XYZ file of C-alpha atoms in Angstrom:
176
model
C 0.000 0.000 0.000
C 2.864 2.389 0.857
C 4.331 1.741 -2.596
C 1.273 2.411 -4.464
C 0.870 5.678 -2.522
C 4.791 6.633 -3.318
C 4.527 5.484 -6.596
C 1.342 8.099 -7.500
C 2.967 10.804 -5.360
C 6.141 10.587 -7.214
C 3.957 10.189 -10.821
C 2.065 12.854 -9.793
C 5.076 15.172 -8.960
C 6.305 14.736 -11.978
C 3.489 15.070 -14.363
C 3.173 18.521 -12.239
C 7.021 18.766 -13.280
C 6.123 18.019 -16.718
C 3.440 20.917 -16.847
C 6.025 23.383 -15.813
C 5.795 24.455 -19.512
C 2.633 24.522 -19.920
C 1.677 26.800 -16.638
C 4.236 29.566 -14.816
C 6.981 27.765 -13.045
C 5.978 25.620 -10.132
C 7.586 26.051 -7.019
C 7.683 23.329 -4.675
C 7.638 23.694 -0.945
C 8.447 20.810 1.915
C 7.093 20.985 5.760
C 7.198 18.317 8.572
C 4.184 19.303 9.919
C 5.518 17.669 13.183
C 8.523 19.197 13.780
C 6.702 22.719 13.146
C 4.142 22.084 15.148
C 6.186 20.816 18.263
C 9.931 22.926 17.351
C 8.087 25.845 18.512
C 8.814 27.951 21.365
C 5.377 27.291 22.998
C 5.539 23.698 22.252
C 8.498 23.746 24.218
C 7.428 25.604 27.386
C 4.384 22.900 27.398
C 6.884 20.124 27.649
C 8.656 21.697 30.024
C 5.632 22.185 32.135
C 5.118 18.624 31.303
C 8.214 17.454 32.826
C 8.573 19.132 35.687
C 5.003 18.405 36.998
C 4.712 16.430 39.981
C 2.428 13.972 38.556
C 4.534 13.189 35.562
C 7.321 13.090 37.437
C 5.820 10.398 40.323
C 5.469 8.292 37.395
C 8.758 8.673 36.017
C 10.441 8.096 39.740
C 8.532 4.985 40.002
C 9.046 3.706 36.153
C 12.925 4.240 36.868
C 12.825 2.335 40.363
C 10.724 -0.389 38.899
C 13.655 -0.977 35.938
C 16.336 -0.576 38.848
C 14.609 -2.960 40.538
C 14.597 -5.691 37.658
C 17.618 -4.905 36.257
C 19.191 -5.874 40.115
C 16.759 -8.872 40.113
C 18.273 -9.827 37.152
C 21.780 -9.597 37.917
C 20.722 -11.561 41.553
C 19.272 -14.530 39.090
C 22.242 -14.220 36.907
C 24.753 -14.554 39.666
C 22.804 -16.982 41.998
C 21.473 -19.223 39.423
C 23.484 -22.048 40.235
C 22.696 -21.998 43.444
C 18.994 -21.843 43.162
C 16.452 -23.771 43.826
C 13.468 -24.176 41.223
C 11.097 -22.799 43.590
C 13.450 -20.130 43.796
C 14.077 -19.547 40.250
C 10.152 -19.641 39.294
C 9.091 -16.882 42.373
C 11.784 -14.580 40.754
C 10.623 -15.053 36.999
C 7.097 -14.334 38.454
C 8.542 -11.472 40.357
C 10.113 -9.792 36.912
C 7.268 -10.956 35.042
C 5.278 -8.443 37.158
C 7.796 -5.685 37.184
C 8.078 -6.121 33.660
C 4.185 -5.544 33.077
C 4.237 -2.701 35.729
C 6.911 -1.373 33.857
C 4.787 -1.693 30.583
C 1.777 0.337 32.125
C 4.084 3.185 33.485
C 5.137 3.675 29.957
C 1.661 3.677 28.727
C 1.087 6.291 31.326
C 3.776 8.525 30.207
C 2.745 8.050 27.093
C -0.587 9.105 27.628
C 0.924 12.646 30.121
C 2.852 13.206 26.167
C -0.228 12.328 24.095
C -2.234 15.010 26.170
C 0.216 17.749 26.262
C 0.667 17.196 22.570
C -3.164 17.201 22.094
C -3.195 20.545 23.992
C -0.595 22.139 21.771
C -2.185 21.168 18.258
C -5.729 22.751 19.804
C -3.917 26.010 21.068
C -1.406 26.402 17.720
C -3.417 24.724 14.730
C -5.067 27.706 13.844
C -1.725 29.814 14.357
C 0.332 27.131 12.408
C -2.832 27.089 9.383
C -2.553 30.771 9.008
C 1.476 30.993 9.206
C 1.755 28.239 6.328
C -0.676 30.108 4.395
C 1.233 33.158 4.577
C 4.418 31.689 3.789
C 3.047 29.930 0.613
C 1.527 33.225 -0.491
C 4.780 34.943 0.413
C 7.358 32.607 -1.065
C 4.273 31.983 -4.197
C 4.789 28.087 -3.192
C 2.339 26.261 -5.897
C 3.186 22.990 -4.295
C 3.281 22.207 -0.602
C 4.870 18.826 0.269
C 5.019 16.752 3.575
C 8.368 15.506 4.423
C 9.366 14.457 8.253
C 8.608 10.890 9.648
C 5.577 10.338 8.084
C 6.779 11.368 4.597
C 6.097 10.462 1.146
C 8.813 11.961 -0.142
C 11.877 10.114 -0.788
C 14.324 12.559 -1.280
C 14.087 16.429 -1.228
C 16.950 19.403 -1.408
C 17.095 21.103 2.298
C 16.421 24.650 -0.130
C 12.477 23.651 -1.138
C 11.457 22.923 3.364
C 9.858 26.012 4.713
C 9.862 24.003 8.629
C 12.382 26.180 9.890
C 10.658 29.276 8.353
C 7.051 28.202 9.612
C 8.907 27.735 13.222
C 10.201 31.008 13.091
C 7.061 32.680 12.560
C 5.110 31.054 14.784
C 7.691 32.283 17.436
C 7.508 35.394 16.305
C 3.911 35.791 16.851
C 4.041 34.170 20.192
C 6.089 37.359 21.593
């Protein structure tokens, strides 16, 4: 499925190309709609907020005691193995199965802490980031806006046609 969608992107992009003499020259812009988004100043503050909030942090303490914890349970097994008894041996593979799953939820947890603050950042800057893109394609008379970043189509782009930076900057800019 990924192919076929590459495969008509890049067709498309260059039958576009191909009416470049046909039409007024196209110019092609890039964005990772991500890393504008979240490379903001304001995205940043909300981390930071994020990070140094007590909840968030609770569940960070205990997700990093729960890993010391099985990572010294480990070594314990490793090092008295020999000497074990299978009793022994089975309570402490129950005993890191259940850190192991504890450890599983507190990173679904912080996950979920990210997923909100992120959630809270697209509702407060979509509008901002909708308008600033606009702008910039009007200003820089973009005829093509492509999405490059993690989630990308685009195989291959020179660092010259992404306007991420540029969207950034402005978005900053009208935060102060």
């Amino acid at each position: 499925m990924k192919l076929i969608k590459h495969t008509l992107l890049t067709i498309s992009a260059f039958l576009m190309m191909s009416m470049n003499t046909y039409s007024a020259e196209m110019k092609i812009g890039v964005i990772d709609q991500q890393l504008a988004l979240f490379g903001t100043n304001y995205a940043a503050k909300e981390f930071e907020e994020l990070q140094n909030s007590d909840e968030f942090k609770e569940v960070q303490e205990e997700r990093q005691a729960k890993i010391t914890e099985a990572q010294e349970l480990q070594e314990k097994g490793q090092k008295d193995a020999p000497t074990m008894s299978d009793e022994e041996k089975q309570d402490m593979g129950l005993k890191l199965q259940s850190l192991s799953q504890d450890i599983q939820f507190l990173n679904e947890k912080t996950n979920q802490f990210i997923n909100q603050s992120r959630q809270l950042i697209l509702q407060a800057q979509g509008e901002k980031y909708s308008l600033v893109v606009t702008e910039l394609i009007r200003a820089k008379g973009i005829t093509l806006l492509l999405y490059g970043g993690q989630e990308s189509q685009v195989g291959y782009h020179d660092k010259s046609y992404d306007i991420t930076q540029d969207v950034i900057d402005a978005m900053n800019e009208k935060e102060d």
